[in-house]
Amino acid sequence: MAAGPASHGGLRRAQRPHLSKMERMVVSMQDPDQGVKMRSQRLLITVIPHAVTGNDIMEWLIHKYCITEEEALHLGTLLVRHGYLYPLRDPCHLELRLDETPYRFQTPYFWMSTLWPAAELDYAIYLAKKNIRKRGGLFDHEKEHYDQLHRKISHTWDLVVMQAREQLWAAKQRRKGDRLVIACQEQTYWLVNRPPPGVPSVLEQGPERNSCTAGRVQMTKTVDFYRREVECLRKALGRARVKSSVCLEAYLKFSSQRGPHDPIMSGCLPSNPWVTDNDTYWAMNAPSAAVPTRLRVEQWAFSFRELLEDPVGRAHFMDFLSKEFSAENLSFWEACEELRHGGQAQVPALVDAVYQQFLAPGAARWVNIDSRTMERTLVGLGRPHRHVLDDAQLHIYMLMKKDSYPRFLKSDLYKDLLAEAVVPPKTKRRVFPFMRKPRHSSPSPALLPASASREPSGGDGEA
Amino acid sequence: MCDQTFLVNVFGSCDKCFKQRALRPVFKKSQQLSYCSPCAEIMATDGLHENETLASLKSEAESLKGKLEEERAKLHDVELHQVAERVEALGQFVMKTRRTLKGHGNKVLCMDWCKDKRRIVSSSQDGKVIVWDSFTTNKEHAVTMPCTWVMACAYAPSGCAIACGGLDNKCSVYPLTFDKNENMAAKKKSVAMHTNYLSACSFTNSDMQILTASGDGTCALWDVESGQLLQSFHGHGADVLCLDLAPSETGNTFVSGGCDKKAMVWDMRSGQCVQAFETHESDINSVRYYPSGDAFASGSDDATCRLYDLRADREVAIYSKESIIFGASSVDFSLSGRLLFAGYNDYTINVWDVLKGSRVSILFGHENRVSTLRVSPDGTAFCSGSWDHTLRTKNYLFVSLQVWA
């Protein structure tokens, strides 16, 4: 090979940790004691040592990593596709066959992390060799590449042909076994780096990361960056932490509470629309369904946030608050949400509207905020911005959460809702499962009138 | 040149103080200047001061990091899998592909669900962004972006618009219209402007604000209507690859992950980094909050997914297996948070038991790397998109998105 290892192979390797892991795997596979069973493979009259079969590889993978056959086959196939294993019999497809096809481990010289990116000159020499060895033996795509390269580097074409001839001559001096092996190694290398059409290339990467190296150097080396980091770290040291046991117990509680509500874990009634093609589940749980399901009503008791997030739940809560003459709290909270998540241009008008309706002395729907928060808010109103009502909003939110919400859950209103809630029956299994139900389409949320699109709490897409 | 053997060759006006003095050559940032003796001496100590500040800050940061790890470890009294021993193991797990969405001609890079639980938007390498009703597998809208590698797309909460961006360094919002006479591209609004590729975008609680993450190392919050930058978030030392909004009561934080191996939690109002976690060994490709909002999971090129608890302020679980050597590109939780779905670059999807830390299932269904994975809003299914394209008949390529349930 004319070219040496790629100069920025090292840099790229850092971006592809899976290559080093594959290499470690392949090296341990070749361990004389713990590795894959090696045998000598007889090909016609030559004997190639250190060959393995697909089955050997799979068995070793299954045993070493405690995985299933399917996964072992998949992993083995990936190793072959990345060129770490090659079949000894004329490799033109890189796949892991489970018959008696012998495989060998690729020499580290040809590893993707060593010799990458593949040099055009090397490819030209390889194709030239192939062309000389068997006239017209190039595949279509190889012929195309060959012509392309010939055009591109026509000025050094003599060098290419000369190198090719020399390499072929040197190969003839070797033993037949070595010659065969080296040819297979090289062929595999080029199958990986110049895959035939229709075969996905394993070399494909997304857009380059860390490409703005100049920017990155600046980012990491400036005093500013470290100053910010030190500040962040100092703050982090000062924050209050909770014991792991408390946090982890919370996950257990959360998951067990939500388990029955998780369609993937516990299924859903009447049935999962994706499985049965029946979208009744969505109709019954539509955002504005008249009668909510039992699971849905139960969910309102899990947390205040979830009650508010559900339009039906929020509506019922509003009813409850009206009976307690504190509905203005929820309305105020909603108005603040609109401010926080609304357009920048609407901020001054919204702030003013909220002030007039909820905060001004003698306002129609005056909300009861503690004097300190009220003072701070009134001062902030002089320069309205989207977060000016955050303190007041939080105060009212906490008030509702600690006071009204628990009462709501204990109220007759809620108990009645639970009692009236629907528990849909499970869909009976279809007698003729191969007869597909027609899949109903639903109107896109984008078709609804413009007023619906203003709601911050999500669309009304009815299924 | 040694001070003692200094010879006055030049006499003129000093480049710093402009006084007429004997001058000596001085190099500042590889530019040659002529300073008089006193100015040259001052400059020498100045430079030293600047370097000292940088080095001392760097070492201070390192020692603070060490102290932080110590503090975090003090309250770590139990491991997650120990606590989870009481929990029942999950039974046999069967998930199959229920829908295959064919229509993209090239790698699918990103997808997002609509709040109506059935529509999705997906974007691909060739610049196409498609809106599907994935239940019926009908395509409803299609837009061709003027750039390739559209790596980010998002559905607006109202379902009336989509946002997307990629190598054009911008995030554009397209209102969805069914009017046959209207060209969707005509109403496009350019909202975000970054100095490098757009890697992720998400609407906040409404259609009016968009949060973006970019290869230029920053995240930013924008007002959709005016395109105004509302807040920017600096702190990552490399490209930011992903972000997720917190499902919290006050709705003010989000987490981002980047090529600097850090996951950072930000306060949207002040632009400050609230918490940072640096335990991954490679780029973080995906971050997603646990449904309660008290934790988040991350998927990285180091072939592991990790769970970080925000209250304990530390990593609490690692989801990895020796046989998994390719990076995780995309993660998402099931509705109860018990399952973590992760799509990997080895074409598979691994399903993890979040509490016990073990792998529940491995799903094969794609023929190239899984680039994006999202659970539907009501948790009935998840959708995965990948880079696979299969040549079926000559010149006909299709790429699949699959919906599993």
Tab-separated table of N, CA and C in Angstrom, chain A residues 17-18 21-22 65 70-71 74 78 81-82 204 207 209-210 221 225-226 229 232-235 237 239 241-245 247-252 254-255 258 261-264 272-274 277 282 285 305 340-344 386-387 390 394 397 401 439-442 444-445 447 454 456 459, chain B residues 54 58 60-61 64 68 75-78 86 99 107 117-119 134-135 149 157-158 178 205-206 208-209 223 228 230 235 238-239 241 247 249-250 252 262 269 272-275 283 285 290 292 295 301-302 309 311-313 321-323 325-326 334 336 346-348 359 364 369 378-381:
chain	number	residue	atom	x	y	z
A	17	PRO	N	-16.011	5.646	19.458
A	17	PRO	CA	-15.550	4.701	20.474
A	17	PRO	C	-15.940	3.257	20.178
A	18	HIS	N	-16.933	3.075	19.324
A	18	HIS	CA	-17.347	1.696	19.059
A	18	HIS	C	-16.266	0.912	18.326
A	21	LYS	N	-13.923	-0.565	20.819
A	21	LYS	CA	-14.588	-1.664	21.531
A	21	LYS	C	-14.631	-2.909	20.658
A	22	MET	N	-14.901	-2.719	19.377
A	22	MET	CA	-14.931	-3.868	18.462
A	22	MET	C	-13.552	-4.483	18.384
A	65	TYR	N	-21.063	-13.236	26.330
A	65	TYR	CA	-21.887	-12.085	26.706
A	65	TYR	C	-23.276	-12.459	27.184
A	70	GLU	N	-30.020	-14.699	18.266
A	70	GLU	CA	-30.339	-13.616	17.335
A	70	GLU	C	-29.370	-12.455	17.529
A	71	GLU	N	-29.130	-12.123	18.818
A	71	GLU	CA	-28.251	-10.990	19.087
A	71	GLU	C	-26.816	-11.324	18.708
A	74	HIS	N	-26.416	-10.973	15.073
A	74	HIS	CA	-26.398	-9.555	14.726
A	74	HIS	C	-25.042	-8.950	15.020
A	78	LEU	N	-22.176	-7.511	12.415
A	78	LEU	CA	-21.600	-6.166	12.468
A	78	LEU	C	-20.082	-6.219	12.402
A	81	ARG	N	-19.212	-6.810	8.834
A	81	ARG	CA	-19.504	-5.626	8.001
A	81	ARG	C	-18.496	-4.520	8.214
A	82	HIS	N	-17.917	-4.456	9.407
A	82	HIS	CA	-16.907	-3.429	9.660
A	82	HIS	C	-15.519	-3.907	9.281
A	204	GLU	N	-20.479	5.748	7.107
A	204	GLU	CA	-21.261	6.982	7.114
A	204	GLU	C	-21.367	7.562	8.495
A	207	PRO	N	-23.145	14.842	10.258
A	207	PRO	CA	-22.334	16.033	10.043
A	207	PRO	C	-21.228	16.093	11.083
A	209	ARG	N	-18.849	16.847	13.975
A	209	ARG	CA	-19.016	17.549	15.240
A	209	ARG	C	-17.711	18.212	15.604
A	210	ASN	N	-17.802	19.182	16.498
A	210	ASN	CA	-16.592	19.914	16.926
A	210	ASN	C	-15.853	20.475	15.733
A	221	LYS	N	-10.580	27.934	26.061
A	221	LYS	CA	-9.406	28.536	26.630
A	221	LYS	C	-9.630	29.912	27.234
A	225	PHE	N	-14.830	31.494	30.074
A	225	PHE	CA	-15.398	30.153	30.163
A	225	PHE	C	-15.126	29.555	31.531
A	226	TYR	N	-13.885	29.677	31.986
A	226	TYR	CA	-13.538	29.085	33.284
A	226	TYR	C	-14.172	29.829	34.427
A	229	GLU	N	-17.546	28.577	34.661
A	229	GLU	CA	-17.585	27.229	35.192
A	229	GLU	C	-17.364	27.238	36.699
A	232	CYS	N	-20.491	28.360	38.393
A	232	CYS	CA	-21.484	27.292	38.383
A	232	CYS	C	-21.137	26.236	39.428
A	233	LEU	N	-19.861	25.893	39.526
A	233	LEU	CA	-19.438	24.871	40.480
A	233	LEU	C	-19.640	25.340	41.910
A	234	ARG	N	-19.294	26.625	42.173
A	234	ARG	CA	-19.471	27.154	43.538
A	234	ARG	C	-20.926	27.074	43.949
A	235	LYS	N	-21.809	27.467	43.006
A	235	LYS	CA	-23.241	27.412	43.307
A	235	LYS	C	-23.662	25.976	43.553
A	237	LEU	N	-21.938	23.557	44.701
A	237	LEU	CA	-21.487	23.090	46.007
A	237	LEU	C	-22.426	23.558	47.101
A	239	ARG	N	-25.668	24.014	46.907
A	239	ARG	CA	-27.071	23.632	46.843
A	239	ARG	C	-27.382	22.505	47.818
A	241	ARG	N	-28.827	19.025	48.900
A	241	ARG	CA	-28.973	17.728	48.240
A	241	ARG	C	-29.853	16.825	49.069
A	242	VAL	N	-30.471	15.885	48.389
A	242	VAL	CA	-31.343	14.939	49.090
A	242	VAL	C	-30.661	13.582	49.089
A	243	LYS	N	-30.863	12.838	50.153
A	243	LYS	CA	-30.252	11.501	50.236
A	243	LYS	C	-30.716	10.622	49.093
A	244	SER	N	-29.828	9.787	48.594
A	244	SER	CA	-30.176	8.900	47.480
A	244	SER	C	-31.371	8.031	47.816
A	245	SER	N	-31.389	7.496	49.041
A	245	SER	CA	-32.461	6.557	49.385
A	245	SER	C	-33.832	7.210	49.216
A	247	CYS	N	-34.615	9.756	47.197
A	247	CYS	CA	-34.895	9.976	45.780
A	247	CYS	C	-35.287	8.688	45.090
A	248	LEU	N	-34.544	7.624	45.379
A	248	LEU	CA	-34.789	6.373	44.676
A	248	LEU	C	-36.117	5.757	45.094
A	249	GLU	N	-36.465	5.899	46.373
A	249	GLU	CA	-37.784	5.413	46.809
A	249	GLU	C	-38.879	6.110	46.028
A	250	ALA	N	-38.640	7.376	45.730
A	250	ALA	CA	-39.651	8.148	44.996
A	250	ALA	C	-39.911	7.535	43.629
A	251	TYR	N	-38.863	6.986	42.985
A	251	TYR	CA	-39.072	6.362	41.678
A	251	TYR	C	-39.971	5.144	41.822
A	252	LEU	N	-39.700	4.360	42.859
A	252	LEU	CA	-40.492	3.151	43.054
A	252	LEU	C	-41.956	3.526	43.211
A	254	PHE	N	-43.463	6.291	42.275
A	254	PHE	CA	-43.990	6.869	41.046
A	254	PHE	C	-44.337	5.772	40.049
A	255	SER	N	-43.406	4.863	39.821
A	255	SER	CA	-43.639	3.819	38.817
A	255	SER	C	-44.772	2.891	39.205
A	258	ARG	N	-48.027	4.740	38.649
A	258	ARG	CA	-48.374	5.003	37.243
A	258	ARG	C	-48.457	3.740	36.407
A	261	HIS	N	-51.454	3.008	34.527
A	261	HIS	CA	-51.799	4.035	33.553
A	261	HIS	C	-50.912	3.989	32.319
A	262	ASP	N	-49.926	3.093	32.343
A	262	ASP	CA	-48.957	3.030	31.251
A	262	ASP	C	-49.406	1.988	30.242
A	263	PRO	N	-49.879	2.413	29.075
A	263	PRO	CA	-50.425	1.451	28.109
A	263	PRO	C	-49.430	0.383	27.680
A	264	ILE	N	-48.141	0.736	27.602
A	264	ILE	CA	-47.178	-0.258	27.170
A	264	ILE	C	-46.986	-1.314	28.259
A	272	ASN	N	-55.458	-1.123	22.722
A	272	ASN	CA	-54.440	-0.223	22.192
A	272	ASN	C	-54.701	-0.014	20.696
A	273	PRO	N	-54.963	1.230	20.297
A	273	PRO	CA	-55.334	1.485	18.894
A	273	PRO	C	-54.322	0.947	17.901
A	274	TRP	N	-53.044	0.974	18.265
A	274	TRP	CA	-52.018	0.544	17.319
A	274	TRP	C	-52.060	-0.958	17.105
A	277	ASP	N	-56.140	-1.577	15.663
A	277	ASP	CA	-56.642	-0.651	14.636
A	277	ASP	C	-57.959	-0.007	15.035
A	282	TRP	N	-58.821	6.476	21.875
A	282	TRP	CA	-58.553	7.905	21.731
A	282	TRP	C	-59.829	8.726	21.834
A	285	ASN	N	-60.733	9.115	25.408
A	285	ASN	CA	-59.813	9.934	26.194
A	285	ASN	C	-59.517	11.270	25.545
A	305	ARG	N	-50.275	19.281	39.340
A	305	ARG	CA	-49.892	19.608	37.966
A	305	ARG	C	-50.716	18.800	36.972
A	340	ARG	N	-46.591	34.186	30.263
A	340	ARG	CA	-45.250	33.590	30.231
A	340	ARG	C	-44.947	32.908	28.920
A	341	HIS	N	-45.983	32.305	28.323
A	341	HIS	CA	-45.738	31.535	27.113
A	341	HIS	C	-46.265	32.206	25.863
A	342	GLY	N	-46.693	33.431	26.006
A	342	GLY	CA	-47.229	34.106	24.837
A	342	GLY	C	-46.160	34.817	24.029
A	343	GLY	N	-46.627	35.482	23.009
A	343	GLY	CA	-45.712	36.201	22.144
A	343	GLY	C	-45.147	37.428	22.840
A	344	GLN	N	-43.958	37.789	22.456
A	344	GLN	CA	-43.272	38.928	23.073
A	344	GLN	C	-44.062	40.215	22.886
A	386	ARG	N	-42.140	39.335	30.522
A	386	ARG	CA	-42.960	38.129	30.643
A	386	ARG	C	-42.844	37.443	31.988
A	387	HIS	N	-41.817	37.729	32.758
A	387	HIS	CA	-41.663	37.065	34.050
A	387	HIS	C	-42.046	37.936	35.235
A	390	ASP	N	-44.220	36.232	37.791
A	390	ASP	CA	-43.818	34.905	38.249
A	390	ASP	C	-44.013	34.711	39.754
A	394	LEU	N	-46.589	32.055	41.387
A	394	LEU	CA	-46.142	30.955	42.236
A	394	LEU	C	-46.896	30.953	43.559
A	397	TYR	N	-50.319	29.666	42.971
A	397	TYR	CA	-50.248	28.242	42.636
A	397	TYR	C	-50.108	27.422	43.913
A	401	LYS	N	-52.520	24.701	45.537
A	401	LYS	CA	-51.999	23.339	45.697
A	401	LYS	C	-52.141	22.872	47.146
A	439	ARG	N	-59.109	1.843	9.119
A	439	ARG	CA	-58.517	2.755	10.079
A	439	ARG	C	-59.089	4.136	9.854
A	440	HIS	N	-59.793	4.645	10.858
A	440	HIS	CA	-60.411	5.946	10.685
A	440	HIS	C	-59.377	7.048	10.690
A	441	SER	N	-59.575	7.980	9.773
A	441	SER	CA	-58.704	9.142	9.820
A	441	SER	C	-59.335	10.132	10.783
A	442	SER	N	-58.583	11.112	11.172
A	442	SER	CA	-59.116	12.117	12.096
A	442	SER	C	-58.739	13.484	11.565
A	444	SER	N	-57.095	16.903	11.220
A	444	SER	CA	-55.840	17.418	11.742
A	444	SER	C	-56.114	18.628	12.631
A	445	PRO	N	-55.368	18.781	13.722
A	445	PRO	CA	-55.538	19.973	14.564
A	445	PRO	C	-55.349	21.259	13.773
A	447	LEU	N	-56.618	21.974	11.105
A	447	LEU	CA	-57.820	22.371	10.388
A	447	LEU	C	-58.783	23.148	11.254
A	454	ARG	N	-54.854	29.117	19.856
A	454	ARG	CA	-54.246	30.014	20.846
A	454	ARG	C	-54.077	29.334	22.184
A	456	PRO	N	-52.792	27.410	25.051
A	456	PRO	CA	-51.480	26.884	25.383
A	456	PRO	C	-51.535	25.451	25.883
A	459	GLY	N	-53.699	20.913	21.657
A	459	GLY	CA	-54.749	20.907	20.639
A	459	GLY	C	-55.934	20.053	21.021
B	54	LEU	N	-5.777	32.607	34.123
B	54	LEU	CA	-6.329	31.478	33.385
B	54	LEU	C	-5.960	30.167	34.067
B	58	LYS	N	-8.426	27.576	36.024
B	58	LYS	CA	-8.531	26.195	35.578
B	58	LYS	C	-8.346	25.232	36.741
B	60	GLU	N	-8.635	25.954	39.878
B	60	GLU	CA	-9.727	26.125	40.844
B	60	GLU	C	-10.930	25.305	40.413
B	61	ALA	N	-11.220	25.349	39.100
B	61	ALA	CA	-12.353	24.579	38.580
B	61	ALA	C	-12.155	23.091	38.857
B	64	LEU	N	-12.663	22.370	42.537
B	64	LEU	CA	-14.080	22.469	42.899
B	64	LEU	C	-14.833	21.235	42.430
B	68	LEU	N	-17.009	18.785	44.676
B	68	LEU	CA	-18.420	18.536	44.363
B	68	LEU	C	-18.697	17.039	44.361
B	75	LEU	N	-24.001	11.844	50.398
B	75	LEU	CA	-25.404	11.505	50.632
B	75	LEU	C	-25.840	10.281	49.844
B	76	HIS	N	-24.870	9.602	49.222
B	76	HIS	CA	-25.254	8.462	48.401
B	76	HIS	C	-25.229	7.215	49.278
B	77	ASP	N	-26.382	6.875	49.832
B	77	ASP	CA	-26.391	5.781	50.796
B	77	ASP	C	-26.877	4.447	50.229
B	78	VAL	N	-27.418	4.461	49.030
B	78	VAL	CA	-27.892	3.187	48.481
B	78	VAL	C	-27.938	3.255	46.950
B	86	ARG	N	-37.058	-5.022	45.754
B	86	ARG	CA	-38.410	-5.339	46.195
B	86	ARG	C	-39.399	-5.334	45.043
B	99	ARG	N	-46.754	-0.148	12.472
B	99	ARG	CA	-46.865	0.676	11.278
B	99	ARG	C	-45.471	0.902	10.716
B	107	LYS	N	-31.958	9.166	4.770
B	107	LYS	CA	-31.932	8.900	6.207
B	107	LYS	C	-32.917	9.774	6.976
B	117	LYS	N	-51.650	12.528	19.519
B	117	LYS	CA	-51.217	11.147	19.753
B	117	LYS	C	-51.117	10.271	18.513
B	118	ARG	N	-51.373	10.819	17.348
B	118	ARG	CA	-51.245	9.994	16.163
B	118	ARG	C	-50.452	10.626	15.038
B	119	ARG	N	-50.402	11.949	15.040
B	119	ARG	CA	-49.641	12.565	13.943
B	119	ARG	C	-48.180	12.721	14.322
B	134	SER	N	-49.801	8.884	11.405
B	134	SER	CA	-49.164	7.573	11.404
B	134	SER	C	-50.155	6.437	11.665
B	135	PHE	N	-51.341	6.760	12.134
B	135	PHE	CA	-52.333	5.698	12.340
B	135	PHE	C	-52.805	5.143	11.005
B	149	TRP	N	-29.537	17.584	5.649
B	149	TRP	CA	-29.330	17.240	7.056
B	149	TRP	C	-30.210	18.075	7.986
B	157	PRO	N	-47.378	22.620	20.017
B	157	PRO	CA	-48.377	22.046	20.921
B	157	PRO	C	-49.797	22.132	20.383
B	158	SER	N	-50.095	23.159	19.606
B	158	SER	CA	-51.451	23.286	19.084
B	158	SER	C	-51.681	22.368	17.902
B	178	PHE	N	-53.917	23.288	4.910
B	178	PHE	CA	-54.471	22.317	3.994
B	178	PHE	C	-54.942	22.970	2.702
B	205	ASN	N	-44.258	25.582	26.235
B	205	ASN	CA	-45.665	25.228	26.426
B	205	ASN	C	-46.625	25.783	25.399
B	206	SER	N	-46.161	26.625	24.503
B	206	SER	CA	-47.082	27.188	23.525
B	206	SER	C	-46.402	27.286	22.176
B	208	MET	N	-45.660	29.927	20.793
B	208	MET	CA	-45.025	31.236	20.656
B	208	MET	C	-43.546	31.257	20.943
B	209	GLN	N	-43.040	30.190	21.580
B	209	GLN	CA	-41.623	30.201	21.937
B	209	GLN	C	-40.972	28.911	21.515
B	223	ASP	N	-38.570	34.084	20.501
B	223	ASP	CA	-39.967	34.432	20.315
B	223	ASP	C	-40.297	34.166	18.850
B	228	GLN	N	-37.181	37.272	17.887
B	228	GLN	CA	-36.293	37.889	18.874
B	228	GLN	C	-35.677	36.835	19.783
B	230	LEU	N	-34.789	35.646	23.186
B	230	LEU	CA	-35.245	35.982	24.524
B	230	LEU	C	-34.198	35.659	25.574
B	235	GLY	N	-22.281	27.744	28.151
B	235	GLY	CA	-21.642	26.963	29.201
B	235	GLY	C	-21.074	25.670	28.672
B	238	ALA	N	-18.533	22.531	23.881
B	238	ALA	CA	-18.521	21.960	22.523
B	238	ALA	C	-19.956	21.940	22.018
B	239	ASP	N	-20.153	21.292	20.873
B	239	ASP	CA	-21.491	21.270	20.268
B	239	ASP	C	-22.535	20.749	21.252
B	241	LEU	N	-25.955	18.788	21.499
B	241	LEU	CA	-26.601	17.866	20.578
B	241	LEU	C	-28.073	17.612	20.859
B	247	PRO	N	-40.842	18.633	32.793
B	247	PRO	CA	-42.272	18.626	33.065
B	247	PRO	C	-42.546	19.079	34.490
B	249	GLU	N	-43.703	21.801	37.679
B	249	GLU	CA	-44.860	22.643	37.982
B	249	GLU	C	-44.625	24.071	37.566
B	250	THR	N	-43.416	24.534	37.782
B	250	THR	CA	-43.139	25.926	37.454
B	250	THR	C	-42.627	26.062	36.030
B	252	ASN	N	-39.772	25.832	34.332
B	252	ASN	CA	-38.755	26.828	34.052
B	252	ASN	C	-37.393	26.289	33.710
B	262	LYS	N	-20.975	16.658	28.830
B	262	LYS	CA	-21.704	17.206	29.967
B	262	LYS	C	-23.190	17.272	29.679
B	269	ARG	N	-35.266	31.297	32.779
B	269	ARG	CA	-35.493	32.716	33.020
B	269	ARG	C	-34.174	33.491	33.095
B	272	GLN	N	-28.933	30.885	33.489
B	272	GLN	CA	-27.829	30.291	34.240
B	272	GLN	C	-27.912	28.774	34.229
B	273	CYS	N	-26.733	28.166	34.346
B	273	CYS	CA	-26.690	26.719	34.481
B	273	CYS	C	-26.946	26.388	35.940
B	274	VAL	N	-27.928	25.548	36.184
B	274	VAL	CA	-28.313	25.240	37.555
B	274	VAL	C	-27.556	24.022	38.084
B	275	GLN	N	-27.420	23.018	37.209
B	275	GLN	CA	-26.703	21.810	37.612
B	275	GLN	C	-25.960	21.281	36.408
B	283	ASP	N	-19.644	11.749	23.589
B	283	ASP	CA	-20.719	12.698	23.266
B	283	ASP	C	-22.069	12.206	23.774
B	285	ASN	N	-25.813	12.082	23.046
B	285	ASN	CA	-26.651	12.281	21.870
B	285	ASN	C	-28.088	12.630	22.185
B	290	TYR	N	-37.290	12.066	33.083
B	290	TYR	CA	-38.159	11.061	33.708
B	290	TYR	C	-39.523	11.730	33.892
B	292	SER	N	-41.622	12.179	36.137
B	292	SER	CA	-41.915	12.992	37.326
B	292	SER	C	-41.161	14.309	37.299
B	295	ALA	N	-35.730	13.530	37.501
B	295	ALA	CA	-34.519	12.901	36.982
B	295	ALA	C	-34.535	12.999	35.470
B	301	ASP	N	-22.532	8.184	22.978
B	301	ASP	CA	-21.700	7.395	22.077
B	301	ASP	C	-20.860	6.374	22.816
B	302	ASP	N	-20.784	6.476	24.153
B	302	ASP	CA	-19.990	5.480	24.892
B	302	ASP	C	-20.800	4.205	25.155
B	309	ASP	N	-30.242	11.906	38.873
B	309	ASP	CA	-31.299	12.423	39.741
B	309	ASP	C	-30.989	13.875	40.073
B	311	ARG	N	-32.513	15.810	42.440
B	311	ARG	CA	-32.524	16.172	43.861
B	311	ARG	C	-31.278	15.640	44.557
B	312	ALA	N	-30.875	14.416	44.200
B	312	ALA	CA	-29.651	13.856	44.780
B	312	ALA	C	-28.426	14.457	44.113
B	313	ASP	N	-28.636	15.097	42.967
B	313	ASP	CA	-27.563	15.787	42.256
B	313	ASP	C	-26.441	14.835	41.847
B	321	LYS	N	-24.329	-2.883	28.722
B	321	LYS	CA	-24.096	-4.322	28.617
B	321	LYS	C	-22.838	-4.477	27.786
B	322	GLU	N	-22.034	-5.480	28.095
B	322	GLU	CA	-20.781	-5.659	27.368
B	322	GLU	C	-20.997	-5.894	25.886
B	323	SER	N	-22.141	-6.508	25.560
B	323	SER	CA	-22.376	-6.822	24.153
B	323	SER	C	-22.893	-5.615	23.372
B	325	ILE	N	-21.953	-2.230	22.033
B	325	ILE	CA	-20.747	-1.434	21.862
B	325	ILE	C	-20.953	-0.194	21.006
B	326	PHE	N	-22.135	-0.075	20.418
B	326	PHE	CA	-22.395	1.103	19.605
B	326	PHE	C	-23.151	2.141	20.426
B	334	SER	N	-41.158	5.275	28.973
B	334	SER	CA	-42.579	4.956	28.841
B	334	SER	C	-43.320	5.860	29.820
B	336	SER	N	-44.993	5.495	32.558
B	336	SER	CA	-44.810	5.359	34.002
B	336	SER	C	-43.355	5.510	34.408
B	346	ASP	N	-26.193	0.495	16.363
B	346	ASP	CA	-26.006	-0.851	15.807
B	346	ASP	C	-27.330	-1.407	15.289
B	347	TYR	N	-28.253	-0.495	14.959
B	347	TYR	CA	-29.527	-0.783	14.305
B	347	TYR	C	-30.578	-1.374	15.239
B	348	THR	N	-30.257	-1.504	16.519
B	348	THR	CA	-31.231	-2.134	17.422
B	348	THR	C	-31.859	-1.128	18.372
B	359	ARG	N	-31.667	-5.208	31.106
B	359	ARG	CA	-32.300	-5.044	29.807
B	359	ARG	C	-33.485	-5.997	29.709
B	364	PHE	N	-35.169	-5.894	16.982
B	364	PHE	CA	-34.499	-5.750	15.687
B	364	PHE	C	-35.555	-5.345	14.687
B	369	ARG	N	-28.571	2.454	11.394
B	369	ARG	CA	-28.636	2.990	12.739
B	369	ARG	C	-29.956	3.689	13.034
B	378	ASP	N	-49.483	9.765	24.713
B	378	ASP	CA	-50.303	9.018	25.667
B	378	ASP	C	-49.683	7.670	25.990
B	379	GLY	N	-48.450	7.453	25.529
B	379	GLY	CA	-47.721	6.252	25.907
B	379	GLY	C	-48.213	4.958	25.290
B	380	THR	N	-49.035	5.027	24.254
B	380	THR	CA	-49.546	3.783	23.676
B	380	THR	C	-48.549	3.137	22.726
B	381	ALA	N	-47.604	3.904	22.227
B	381	ALA	CA	-46.654	3.341	21.269
B	381	ALA	C	-45.403	4.212	21.258
